[in-house]
Coordinates of C-alpha atoms in Angstrom, one line a residue:
Chain A
M1 CA -108.5 -63.4 44.9
S2 CA -105.6 -61.1 45.4
I3 CA -104.1 -58.0 43.8
I4 CA -100.8 -58.9 42.2
K5 CA -97.9 -56.4 42.2
G6 CA -94.3 -56.5 41.4
F7 CA -94.1 -59.5 39.1
S8 CA -95.7 -60.3 35.9
V9 CA -98.3 -63.1 35.5
K10 CA -100.2 -62.8 32.3
C11 CA -103.9 -62.3 32.1
K12 CA -105.7 -65.5 31.2
L13 CA -107.6 -63.7 28.4
C14 CA -105.0 -61.4 26.8
N15 CA -101.3 -60.5 26.8
R16 CA -101.4 -57.9 29.5
N17 CA -100.0 -58.3 33.0
A18 CA -102.6 -59.7 35.5
V19 CA -103.6 -57.5 38.4
I20 CA -105.6 -60.0 40.3
Y21 CA -106.1 -63.7 40.8
Q22 CA -109.8 -64.7 40.9
R23 CA -109.9 -67.8 43.0
H24 CA -113.5 -68.9 42.2
S25 CA -112.7 -69.1 38.5
G26 CA -109.0 -70.0 38.8
R27 CA -108.1 -67.1 36.5
H28 CA -105.5 -64.4 36.5
L29 CA -107.0 -61.2 35.0
C30 CA -105.7 -57.9 33.9
K31 CA -107.4 -54.7 35.0
R32 CA -109.6 -54.5 31.9
H33 CA -110.7 -58.1 31.9
F34 CA -111.4 -58.0 35.6
I35 CA -113.6 -55.0 35.2
D36 CA -115.3 -56.5 32.2
D37 CA -116.0 -59.6 34.2
I38 CA -117.6 -57.6 37.0
Y39 CA -119.8 -55.8 34.4
K40 CA -120.8 -59.0 32.7
R41 CA -121.8 -60.6 36.0
V42 CA -123.7 -57.5 37.2
K43 CA -125.6 -57.3 33.8
Y44 CA -126.3 -61.0 34.1
A45 CA -127.8 -60.6 37.6
V46 CA -129.8 -57.6 36.5
R47 CA -131.3 -59.5 33.6
K48 CA -131.9 -62.6 35.6
Y49 CA -134.0 -60.8 38.2
N50 CA -135.4 -58.1 35.8
M51 CA -133.9 -55.5 38.1
I52 CA -133.8 -52.7 35.5
E53 CA -136.6 -52.2 33.0
R54 CA -137.4 -49.7 30.3
D55 CA -138.0 -46.1 31.6
D56 CA -136.9 -46.9 35.2
R57 CA -135.9 -44.1 37.4
I58 CA -133.5 -45.8 39.8
A59 CA -132.8 -44.5 43.3
V60 CA -129.4 -45.7 44.5
A61 CA -129.0 -46.0 48.3
L62 CA -125.6 -44.3 48.7
S63 CA -124.1 -44.5 52.2
G64 CA -120.7 -43.5 50.8
G65 CA -119.2 -46.9 51.9
K66 CA -117.3 -49.1 49.5
D67 CA -120.3 -51.1 48.3
S68 CA -122.7 -48.2 47.5
V69 CA -119.9 -46.2 45.8
A70 CA -119.0 -49.2 43.6
L71 CA -122.7 -49.7 42.9
L72 CA -123.3 -46.2 41.7
H73 CA -120.1 -46.2 39.6
I74 CA -121.0 -49.6 38.0
L75 CA -124.6 -48.6 37.3
V76 CA -123.6 -45.3 35.7
S77 CA -120.9 -47.1 33.7
L78 CA -123.2 -49.8 32.5
Y79 CA -126.5 -47.9 32.0
G80 CA -125.6 -44.2 32.1
H81 CA -125.9 -44.0 28.3
R82 CA -129.5 -45.2 28.3
R83 CA -131.8 -42.3 27.5
D84 CA -134.8 -44.0 29.0
L85 CA -133.2 -44.5 32.4
E86 CA -132.6 -42.0 35.2
F87 CA -130.5 -42.2 38.4
V88 CA -130.8 -40.4 41.7
A89 CA -128.6 -41.1 44.7
I90 CA -130.1 -41.0 48.1
T91 CA -127.9 -40.7 51.2
V92 CA -129.4 -41.1 54.7
D93 CA -127.5 -39.3 57.3
E94 CA -128.3 -41.1 60.5
G95 CA -126.3 -38.7 62.7
I96 CA -123.4 -40.8 64.0
A97 CA -120.7 -38.3 65.2
G98 CA -117.2 -39.0 64.0
Y99 CA -118.2 -41.6 61.5
R100 CA -120.9 -40.4 59.1
E101 CA -119.5 -37.1 58.1
E102 CA -116.7 -38.7 56.0
T103 CA -119.1 -40.9 54.0
V104 CA -121.6 -38.1 53.5
E105 CA -118.8 -36.1 52.1
I106 CA -117.7 -39.0 49.8
S107 CA -121.3 -39.3 48.6
R108 CA -121.4 -35.6 47.7
R109 CA -118.1 -35.9 45.8
I110 CA -118.9 -39.1 43.9
T111 CA -122.4 -37.9 42.8
S112 CA -120.9 -34.6 41.6
E113 CA -118.1 -36.4 39.7
L114 CA -120.6 -38.8 38.1
D115 CA -123.1 -36.0 37.6
V116 CA -125.9 -37.8 39.4
E117 CA -128.7 -36.0 41.2
H118 CA -128.2 -36.3 45.0
I119 CA -130.6 -36.2 47.8
I120 CA -129.5 -36.2 51.5
V121 CA -132.1 -37.0 54.1
S122 CA -131.3 -37.0 57.8
F123 CA -132.7 -38.7 60.9
R124 CA -132.5 -35.4 62.7
E125 CA -134.6 -33.6 60.1
H126 CA -137.2 -36.4 59.5
C127 CA -137.4 -38.0 62.9
G128 CA -136.5 -35.1 65.2
L129 CA -133.5 -36.9 66.6
S130 CA -130.1 -38.2 65.4
L131 CA -129.2 -41.8 65.9
D132 CA -126.7 -40.8 68.6
E133 CA -129.6 -39.0 70.4
M134 CA -131.9 -42.0 70.0
V135 CA -129.3 -44.3 71.5
K136 CA -128.9 -42.0 74.5
K137 CA -132.6 -41.7 75.0
G138 CA -134.0 -45.1 74.1
D139 CA -133.5 -48.6 75.4
K140 CA -133.2 -50.4 72.1
K141 CA -129.9 -51.4 70.3
P142 CA -128.6 -48.8 67.9
C143 CA -129.0 -51.2 65.0
T144 CA -132.7 -51.6 65.7
Y145 CA -133.3 -47.8 65.4
C146 CA -131.0 -47.5 62.4
G147 CA -132.2 -50.6 60.5
V148 CA -135.9 -49.7 60.8
L149 CA -135.6 -46.0 60.2
R150 CA -133.0 -46.1 57.4
K151 CA -135.2 -48.5 55.5
H152 CA -138.3 -46.3 56.2
L153 CA -136.6 -43.1 55.0
L154 CA -135.0 -44.8 51.9
N155 CA -138.4 -45.9 50.8
K156 CA -140.1 -42.6 51.5
A157 CA -137.3 -40.5 49.9
S158 CA -137.2 -42.8 46.8
R159 CA -140.9 -42.6 46.3
E160 CA -140.9 -38.8 46.8
A161 CA -138.1 -38.6 44.2
G162 CA -140.3 -40.4 41.7
A163 CA -138.1 -43.6 41.7
T164 CA -139.4 -46.8 40.3
K165 CA -136.6 -48.9 41.9
L166 CA -134.4 -48.7 44.9
A167 CA -130.9 -50.2 44.4
T168 CA -128.8 -51.2 47.4
G169 CA -125.2 -52.2 47.5
H170 CA -125.6 -55.7 49.1
N171 CA -122.8 -57.9 47.7
L172 CA -122.5 -61.7 47.5
D173 CA -120.9 -61.9 51.0
D174 CA -123.7 -59.9 52.6
E175 CA -126.4 -62.0 50.9
T176 CA -124.9 -65.4 51.6
Q177 CA -124.4 -64.4 55.2
T178 CA -128.0 -63.4 55.6
I179 CA -129.2 -66.5 53.8
L180 CA -127.2 -68.9 55.9
L181 CA -127.9 -66.9 59.1
N182 CA -131.7 -67.2 58.6
F183 CA -131.4 -70.9 57.7
L184 CA -129.3 -71.6 60.8
Q185 CA -131.7 -69.7 63.0
G186 CA -134.7 -71.6 61.8
D187 CA -136.2 -68.4 60.4
V188 CA -137.6 -69.6 57.0
E189 CA -140.1 -66.7 56.8
R190 CA -137.3 -64.2 57.0
L191 CA -135.3 -66.3 54.4
A192 CA -138.4 -66.2 52.1
R193 CA -138.6 -62.5 52.5
L194 CA -135.2 -62.2 50.7
I195 CA -136.7 -63.1 47.4
P196 CA -137.5 -60.4 44.9
Q197 CA -140.6 -58.5 46.1
R198 CA -143.8 -58.0 44.1
I199 CA -145.1 -54.5 43.4
Q200 CA -147.2 -53.1 46.2
E201 CA -148.5 -49.5 46.4
G202 CA -146.2 -47.1 48.1
L203 CA -143.3 -49.7 48.3
I204 CA -140.4 -49.0 46.0
L205 CA -139.1 -52.3 44.6
R206 CA -135.6 -53.0 45.9
I207 CA -132.9 -54.4 43.7
K208 CA -129.4 -55.7 44.5
P209 CA -127.3 -55.5 41.4
L210 CA -124.1 -56.6 43.2
R211 CA -125.6 -59.8 44.7
E212 CA -123.3 -62.0 42.5
I213 CA -120.1 -59.9 43.3
Y214 CA -117.7 -60.9 46.1
E215 CA -116.9 -58.3 48.7
R216 CA -113.2 -58.6 47.8
E217 CA -114.1 -57.9 44.2
V218 CA -115.9 -54.7 45.2
V219 CA -112.8 -53.5 47.1
T220 CA -110.6 -54.4 44.1
Y221 CA -113.0 -52.6 41.7
N222 CA -112.8 -49.4 43.8
L223 CA -109.0 -49.6 44.0
L224 CA -108.6 -50.1 40.3
N225 CA -111.0 -47.2 39.5
D226 CA -109.5 -44.8 42.2
L227 CA -112.9 -44.7 43.9
P228 CA -113.0 -43.8 47.6
L229 CA -112.7 -46.7 50.0
A230 CA -114.2 -45.8 53.4
L231 CA -113.4 -48.9 55.3
D232 CA -114.1 -47.6 58.8
E233 CA -116.8 -49.7 60.5
C234 CA -119.8 -48.1 62.1
P235 CA -119.0 -47.6 65.8
Y236 CA -122.3 -49.1 66.7
S237 CA -121.8 -52.2 64.6
H238 CA -122.2 -55.3 66.7
F239 CA -123.4 -58.6 65.2
P240 CA -121.6 -61.5 67.0
V241 CA -123.8 -64.2 65.4
R242 CA -123.4 -62.8 61.9
A243 CA -119.7 -62.5 62.5
M244 CA -119.5 -66.2 63.3
V245 CA -121.4 -67.1 60.2
R246 CA -119.2 -64.7 58.1
D247 CA -116.0 -66.2 59.4
F248 CA -117.2 -69.7 58.7
I249 CA -118.3 -68.9 55.1
Y250 CA -114.9 -67.1 54.6
E251 CA -113.0 -70.2 55.7
F252 CA -115.2 -72.5 53.7
E253 CA -114.8 -70.4 50.6
E254 CA -111.0 -70.3 51.2
K255 CA -110.8 -74.1 51.1
Y256 CA -113.5 -74.7 48.5
P257 CA -113.6 -71.6 46.2
G258 CA -117.0 -70.8 44.7
R259 CA -119.0 -72.0 47.7
K260 CA -120.6 -68.5 48.1
F261 CA -122.1 -69.1 44.7
S262 CA -123.3 -72.5 45.8
I263 CA -125.1 -71.0 48.7
M264 CA -126.7 -68.4 46.4
R265 CA -127.7 -71.2 44.0
S266 CA -129.4 -73.2 46.8
F267 CA -131.3 -70.1 47.7
E268 CA -132.3 -69.4 44.2
R269 CA -133.5 -73.0 43.7
L270 CA -135.8 -72.5 46.6
I271 CA -137.4 -69.3 45.3
P272 CA -140.3 -71.0 43.6
C273 CA -140.9 -72.9 46.9
F274 CA -140.9 -69.7 48.9
K275 CA -143.3 -68.0 46.5
H276 CA -145.6 -71.0 46.9
E277 CA -145.4 -71.6 50.6
F278 CA -144.7 -68.2 52.0
P279 CA -146.5 -65.7 49.8
Q280 CA -145.8 -62.0 50.5
K281 CA -148.4 -60.3 52.7
D282 CA -150.5 -57.5 51.4
L283 CA -149.4 -54.3 53.0
N284 CA -151.6 -51.6 54.6
R285 CA -150.7 -48.0 55.1
C286 CA -149.4 -46.8 58.5
Q287 CA -152.1 -44.8 60.3
I288 CA -149.5 -42.2 61.4
C289 CA -147.2 -41.7 58.5
G290 CA -148.9 -43.4 55.6
E291 CA -145.9 -45.5 54.7
P292 CA -146.6 -49.2 53.7
S293 CA -146.7 -51.4 56.7
S294 CA -148.0 -54.9 57.6
K295 CA -149.4 -53.5 60.8
E296 CA -151.7 -50.6 61.6
I297 CA -148.8 -48.6 62.9
C298 CA -145.4 -49.1 61.2
Q299 CA -142.3 -50.2 63.1
A300 CA -140.7 -46.8 62.4
C301 CA -143.5 -44.8 64.0
K302 CA -143.8 -47.2 66.9
L303 CA -140.1 -46.8 67.7
L304 CA -140.3 -43.0 67.4
E305 CA -143.5 -42.7 69.5
E306 CA -141.9 -44.8 72.1
I307 CA -138.7 -42.8 72.2
K308 CA -140.5 -39.4 72.2
G309 CA -142.7 -40.5 75.0
R310 CA -139.6 -40.9 77.3
Chain L
M1 CA -124.2 -81.1 78.0
S2 CA -121.9 -82.9 80.4
I3 CA -121.9 -85.7 82.8
I4 CA -121.6 -84.5 86.3
K5 CA -119.6 -86.4 88.9
G6 CA -118.4 -85.8 92.4
F7 CA -120.7 -82.9 93.5
S8 CA -124.4 -82.7 93.8
V9 CA -126.5 -80.4 91.7
K10 CA -130.2 -81.4 92.0
C11 CA -132.3 -82.5 89.1
K12 CA -134.5 -79.8 87.7
L13 CA -137.5 -82.1 87.9
C14 CA -137.1 -84.0 91.2
N15 CA -135.0 -84.3 94.3
R16 CA -132.3 -86.7 93.0
N17 CA -128.8 -85.7 92.1
A18 CA -128.4 -84.6 88.5
V19 CA -126.1 -86.6 86.3
I20 CA -126.0 -84.3 83.3
Y21 CA -126.5 -80.7 82.2
Q22 CA -128.6 -80.4 79.1
R23 CA -127.4 -77.2 77.5
H24 CA -130.1 -76.7 74.9
S25 CA -132.8 -76.8 77.6
G26 CA -130.7 -75.2 80.4
R27 CA -131.7 -78.1 82.7
H28 CA -129.8 -80.3 85.1
L29 CA -131.3 -83.8 85.0
C30 CA -131.0 -87.0 87.0
K31 CA -130.5 -90.3 85.2
R32 CA -134.2 -91.2 85.2
H33 CA -135.4 -87.8 83.9
F34 CA -132.7 -87.7 81.3
I35 CA -133.7 -91.1 79.9
D36 CA -137.3 -90.1 80.1
D37 CA -136.6 -87.0 78.1
I38 CA -134.8 -89.0 75.4
Y39 CA -137.8 -91.4 75.3
K40 CA -140.2 -88.5 75.1
R41 CA -138.4 -86.9 72.2
V42 CA -137.9 -90.2 70.3
K43 CA -141.6 -90.9 70.6
Y44 CA -142.4 -87.4 69.5
A45 CA -140.3 -87.7 66.4
V46 CA -141.7 -91.2 65.7
R47 CA -145.3 -89.8 65.8
K48 CA -144.5 -86.6 63.9
Y49 CA -143.2 -88.6 60.9
N50 CA -145.4 -91.7 61.3
M51 CA -142.3 -93.7 61.6
I52 CA -143.9 -96.7 63.3
E53 CA -147.4 -97.9 62.4
R54 CA -149.6 -100.8 63.5
D55 CA -148.3 -104.3 62.6
D56 CA -144.9 -103.0 61.5
R57 CA -142.0 -105.4 61.3
I58 CA -139.0 -103.1 61.8
A59 CA -135.5 -103.9 60.6
V60 CA -132.9 -102.0 62.6
A61 CA -129.6 -101.3 60.8
L62 CA -127.2 -102.4 63.5
S63 CA -123.6 -101.7 62.8
G64 CA -122.6 -102.1 66.5
G65 CA -121.5 -98.5 66.8
K66 CA -122.9 -96.2 69.5
D67 CA -125.8 -94.9 67.5
S68 CA -127.3 -98.1 66.3
V69 CA -126.8 -99.8 69.7
A70 CA -128.7 -96.9 71.4
L71 CA -131.3 -97.1 68.6
L72 CA -132.0 -100.8 69.2
H73 CA -132.1 -100.4 73.0
I74 CA -134.4 -97.4 72.8
L75 CA -136.8 -99.0 70.3
V76 CA -137.0 -102.2 72.4
S77 CA -137.5 -100.2 75.6
L78 CA -140.2 -98.0 74.1
Y79 CA -142.0 -100.4 71.8
G80 CA -140.9 -103.9 72.8
H81 CA -144.1 -104.6 74.7
R82 CA -146.3 -104.0 71.7
R83 CA -147.7 -107.3 70.5
D84 CA -148.3 -106.0 67.0
L85 CA -144.7 -104.9 66.4
E86 CA -141.7 -107.1 65.5
F87 CA -138.0 -106.2 65.4
V88 CA -135.2 -107.7 63.5
A89 CA -131.6 -106.4 63.6
I90 CA -129.5 -106.5 60.4
T91 CA -125.7 -106.1 60.6
V92 CA -123.7 -105.6 57.4
D93 CA -120.2 -106.9 57.7
E94 CA -118.3 -104.9 55.0
G95 CA -115.0 -106.7 55.8
I96 CA -112.7 -104.1 57.2
A97 CA -109.9 -105.9 59.0
G98 CA -109.1 -104.8 62.5
Y99 CA -112.2 -102.6 62.8
R100 CA -115.4 -104.5 62.0
E101 CA -114.8 -107.6 64.1
E102 CA -115.4 -105.7 67.4
T103 CA -118.7 -104.1 66.3
V104 CA -120.0 -107.3 64.7
E105 CA -119.3 -109.0 68.1
I106 CA -121.1 -106.1 69.9
S107 CA -124.1 -106.6 67.6
R108 CA -124.3 -110.3 68.5
R109 CA -124.1 -109.6 72.2
I110 CA -126.7 -106.8 72.3
T111 CA -129.2 -108.7 70.1
S112 CA -128.8 -111.7 72.3
E113 CA -129.2 -109.6 75.5
L114 CA -132.3 -107.9 74.1
D115 CA -133.6 -111.1 72.6
V116 CA -133.9 -109.6 69.1
E117 CA -133.7 -111.7 65.9
H118 CA -130.3 -111.0 64.3
I119 CA -129.2 -111.3 60.7
I120 CA -125.6 -110.7 59.5
V121 CA -125.0 -110.2 55.9
S122 CA -121.5 -109.7 54.5
F123 CA -120.0 -108.0 51.5
R124 CA -117.8 -111.1 50.9
E125 CA -120.8 -113.4 50.8
H126 CA -123.1 -111.2 48.7
C127 CA -120.7 -109.3 46.5
G128 CA -117.9 -111.8 46.3
L129 CA -115.3 -109.4 47.8
S130 CA -114.8 -107.7 51.1
L131 CA -114.5 -103.9 51.3
D132 CA -110.7 -104.3 51.9
E133 CA -110.4 -106.3 48.7
M134 CA -112.5 -103.9 46.7
V135 CA -110.3 -101.0 47.8
K136 CA -107.2 -102.9 46.7
K137 CA -108.7 -103.9 43.4
G138 CA -110.8 -100.8 42.5
D139 CA -110.1 -97.2 41.8
K140 CA -113.0 -95.6 43.7
K141 CA -112.8 -94.2 47.3
P142 CA -113.7 -96.8 50.0
C143 CA -116.7 -94.7 51.1
T144 CA -118.1 -95.0 47.5
Y145 CA -118.1 -98.8 47.6
C146 CA -119.2 -98.9 51.2
G147 CA -122.0 -96.3 51.0
V148 CA -123.6 -97.8 47.9
L149 CA -123.3 -101.4 48.7
R150 CA -124.3 -101.1 52.4
K151 CA -127.5 -99.3 51.4
H152 CA -128.1 -101.9 48.8
L153 CA -127.6 -104.9 51.1
L154 CA -129.6 -103.3 53.9
N155 CA -132.6 -102.8 51.7
K156 CA -132.4 -106.3 50.2
A157 CA -131.9 -108.0 53.6
S158 CA -134.7 -106.0 55.2
R159 CA -137.1 -106.9 52.4
E160 CA -136.1 -110.6 52.5
A161 CA -136.6 -110.5 56.3
G162 CA -140.2 -109.3 55.7
A163 CA -139.6 -105.9 57.2
T164 CA -142.0 -103.0 56.5
K165 CA -139.5 -100.3 57.8
L166 CA -135.8 -99.9 58.1
A167 CA -134.6 -97.9 61.0
T168 CA -131.1 -96.3 61.0
G169 CA -129.2 -94.6 63.8
H170 CA -128.8 -91.2 62.3
N171 CA -128.8 -88.6 65.1
L172 CA -129.4 -84.9 65.2
D173 CA -125.7 -84.1 64.5
D174 CA -125.6 -86.4 61.5
E175 CA -128.8 -85.0 60.1
T176 CA -128.0 -81.3 60.5
Q177 CA -124.5 -81.8 59.0
T178 CA -126.0 -83.4 56.0
I179 CA -128.7 -80.7 55.6
L180 CA -126.2 -77.9 55.9
L181 CA -123.6 -79.6 53.8
N182 CA -126.1 -80.0 50.9
F183 CA -127.3 -76.5 51.3
L184 CA -123.7 -75.1 51.2
Q185 CA -122.9 -77.2 48.2
G186 CA -125.9 -75.9 46.3
D187 CA -127.3 -79.4 46.1
V188 CA -131.0 -78.8 46.7
E189 CA -132.0 -82.1 45.0
R190 CA -130.0 -84.1 47.5
L191 CA -131.4 -82.0 50.3
A192 CA -134.9 -82.7 49.0
R193 CA -134.1 -86.4 49.0
L194 CA -133.7 -86.3 52.8
I195 CA -137.4 -85.9 53.3
P196 CA -139.4 -89.0 54.3
Q197 CA -139.8 -91.2 51.3
R198 CA -143.0 -92.4 49.8
I199 CA -143.7 -96.1 49.5
Q200 CA -142.3 -97.7 46.3
E201 CA -142.3 -101.4 45.4
G202 CA -139.2 -103.2 46.7
L203 CA -137.9 -100.2 48.6
I204 CA -138.2 -100.5 52.4
L205 CA -139.2 -97.2 54.0
R206 CA -136.3 -95.8 56.0
I207 CA -136.9 -94.1 59.4
K208 CA -134.6 -92.2 61.7
P209 CA -136.0 -92.3 65.2
L210 CA -132.9 -90.5 66.7
R211 CA -133.1 -87.5 64.4
E212 CA -134.0 -85.2 67.3
I213 CA -131.3 -86.6 69.7
Y214 CA -127.9 -85.0 70.0
E215 CA -124.9 -87.2 69.4
R216 CA -123.7 -86.4 73.0
E217 CA -127.0 -87.5 74.3
V218 CA -126.6 -90.8 72.5
V219 CA -123.2 -91.3 74.2
T220 CA -124.7 -90.4 77.6
Y221 CA -127.6 -92.7 77.1
N222 CA -125.2 -95.6 76.4
L223 CA -123.0 -94.8 79.4
L224 CA -126.0 -94.6 81.7
N225 CA -127.4 -97.9 80.5
D226 CA -124.0 -99.7 80.4
L227 CA -124.3 -100.2 76.7
P228 CA -121.2 -100.9 74.6
L229 CA -119.6 -97.7 73.2
A230 CA -117.4 -98.5 70.2
L231 CA -115.9 -95.2 69.5
D232 CA -113.2 -96.3 67.1
E233 CA -113.6 -94.5 63.8
C234 CA -113.6 -96.5 60.5
P235 CA -110.0 -96.5 59.2
Y236 CA -111.3 -95.5 55.8
S237 CA -113.3 -92.5 57.1
H238 CA -112.3 -89.3 55.3
F239 CA -114.8 -86.5 54.9
P240 CA -112.9 -83.2 55.1
V241 CA -115.8 -81.0 53.9
R242 CA -118.2 -82.6 56.3
A243 CA -115.7 -82.3 59.1
M244 CA -115.5 -78.5 58.5
V245 CA -119.3 -78.2 58.6
R246 CA -119.5 -80.4 61.7
D247 CA -116.9 -78.3 63.5
F248 CA -118.8 -75.1 62.6
I249 CA -122.1 -76.4 63.8
Y250 CA -120.4 -77.6 66.9
E251 CA -119.0 -74.1 67.7
F252 CA -122.2 -72.5 66.7
E253 CA -124.2 -74.7 69.1
E254 CA -121.7 -74.2 71.8
K255 CA -122.2 -70.4 71.7
Y256 CA -126.0 -70.5 70.9
P257 CA -127.4 -73.8 72.4
G258 CA -130.3 -75.2 70.5
R259 CA -129.1 -74.2 67.0
K260 CA -129.0 -77.8 65.8
F261 CA -132.8 -77.8 66.4
S262 CA -133.1 -74.6 64.4
I263 CA -131.4 -76.1 61.4
M264 CA -133.7 -79.1 61.7
R265 CA -136.7 -76.7 62.0
S266 CA -135.6 -74.8 58.8
F267 CA -135.4 -78.1 57.0
E268 CA -138.8 -79.3 58.2
R269 CA -140.4 -76.0 57.2
L270 CA -139.1 -76.6 53.7
I271 CA -140.5 -80.2 53.4
P272 CA -143.8 -79.1 51.7
C273 CA -141.7 -77.0 49.3
F274 CA -139.5 -80.0 48.5
K275 CA -142.5 -82.3 47.9
H276 CA -143.9 -79.7 45.5
E277 CA -140.8 -78.8 43.6
F278 CA -138.7 -81.9 43.7
P279 CA -141.1 -84.9 43.7
Q280 CA -139.5 -88.3 44.2
K281 CA -138.8 -90.2 41.1
D282 CA -140.6 -93.5 40.3
L283 CA -138.1 -96.3 40.6
N284 CA -137.5 -99.2 38.1
R285 CA -136.0 -102.5 38.9
C286 CA -132.3 -103.1 38.2
Q287 CA -131.9 -105.4 35.2
I288 CA -129.2 -107.4 36.9
C289 CA -130.2 -107.8 40.5
G290 CA -133.8 -106.7 40.6
E291 CA -133.3 -104.1 43.3
P292 CA -135.2 -100.8 43.0
S293 CA -133.1 -98.3 41.0
S294 CA -133.7 -95.0 39.1
K295 CA -131.5 -96.3 36.3
E296 CA -131.5 -99.5 34.2
I297 CA -128.6 -100.9 36.1
C298 CA -128.3 -100.0 39.8
Q299 CA -125.3 -98.2 41.2
A300 CA -124.3 -101.3 43.2
C301 CA -124.3 -103.6 40.2
K302 CA -122.4 -101.0 38.2
L303 CA -119.7 -100.8 40.8
L304 CA -119.4 -104.6 41.1
E305 CA -119.3 -105.2 37.4
E306 CA -116.6 -102.6 37.0
I307 CA -114.5 -104.1 39.8
K308 CA -114.9 -107.7 38.7
G309 CA -113.9 -106.8 35.2
R310 CA -110.5 -105.7 36.4

């Protein structure tokens, strides 16, 4: 897929000039038909997985990065007119100096423009320490603290905001990388945990409306809609194994367009198997914070106790 | 893993000089302990999958290439003393000028040295045409004719030789490539068909005793045992997608040794799922040749009818 400028190829579906070439479908598309196609595929995924139901109040995890900004814009465009639905954006400020300020600001701006309720929760306020401070004090990798605590706070904040669903911006590239990575690592339990969850008390159901949309399409969508495109990578980001898998999938898709969909199809064909062989565990409540947890003390409290004891 | 020459690192398990470094286990091993390790892992795989049972008469598919030569040598070394077991080698001569003659000759030599009964069946004799002739006459890819007809002849010849099992030389590299390839292509049915078959009339159960042995280990085994090592590739061989997957797994394993085992573990964890969701179909008999087939006319007869009608 590439954005076409300076010469005029016609849209496959109408007489307008194409703005992109969609490799997986072999079609040139104009702005309108590209955006229509994105909407169609998001709606299809939403229906297929029952992501949005009548009277839902949907929390949108809004980091301010390209994916979550596109997600919020798409959800509001597609479902904003529905009287029975409500949206609330939740931004977690982990406290990463020189990186997070810009995306928090983007989050404020986009929620204000789209007229969506916006809640900001910070590590500093809820955990007593920013991520930068945790990294200095603790002995774990930044992504361990961030991954566990962000998930913890997103669930807590969504629940406290009365949400029935929590939407995240994971796109087709993210999902296929995670699927393949777990498969390659022999971690079938973790692979099975990627399937849509069942309702459990205290746990807000997570949905991924962009799971069928290529990362490149997300970027194109933002460009065509003049949406902010924060492309800076987190300074702590360091995933060498995932990067290797990402690069392979990228090359594979380049040579054989549509293969990311194939990976997703393989995974989906296995969902009934996963449900049968790896049923989701019943969750307890953490004895410290009361959040849902498979253990007596949740991972977030464990990390925080450990770091505060130092 | 690499063969060590010219300097002396000690074996991890004894005082002798190491001849190889086994990356996935992080061990240097002498000749004896390397071969012992191969034997141990083959026996483990054989037991895990019930590959060899009391009173079996085992046909070994012997192309004369490195894998099948190692397979025959290993099976005879491990189980040759068992009075209740019998072995018969079956070589299919597809008729590929300038390539097959050498490996057919190797097959004759190795079976004679190991004192194993040897049957040679040829495409020319059974199908009326050599593979070279089919390729000239037909419009399919060489690997289509060869794959279908070789499998067909191996089953027929094993059955006619009174075999209860048919052993093939597929190693860990072959298996993980096939697993990942099918997963990436979204072909879960084909992936499910890789699981051990159930007994069906006329179909000889296929077993893969080398499925836990790296390709490099097979080569090393042959070198250490002075076994012939025909490394020429078939002139018709052309699998660009598989080559891409092979190269990726190779690089991944180089960086993270043992990952081929992880892929195999993922696959094995899914076997109960596959059995449950994709049960093996009951086979009929082909109306032309009587071989087991899921259709009225088997694929082999279909290809042959088509090519002879030209």
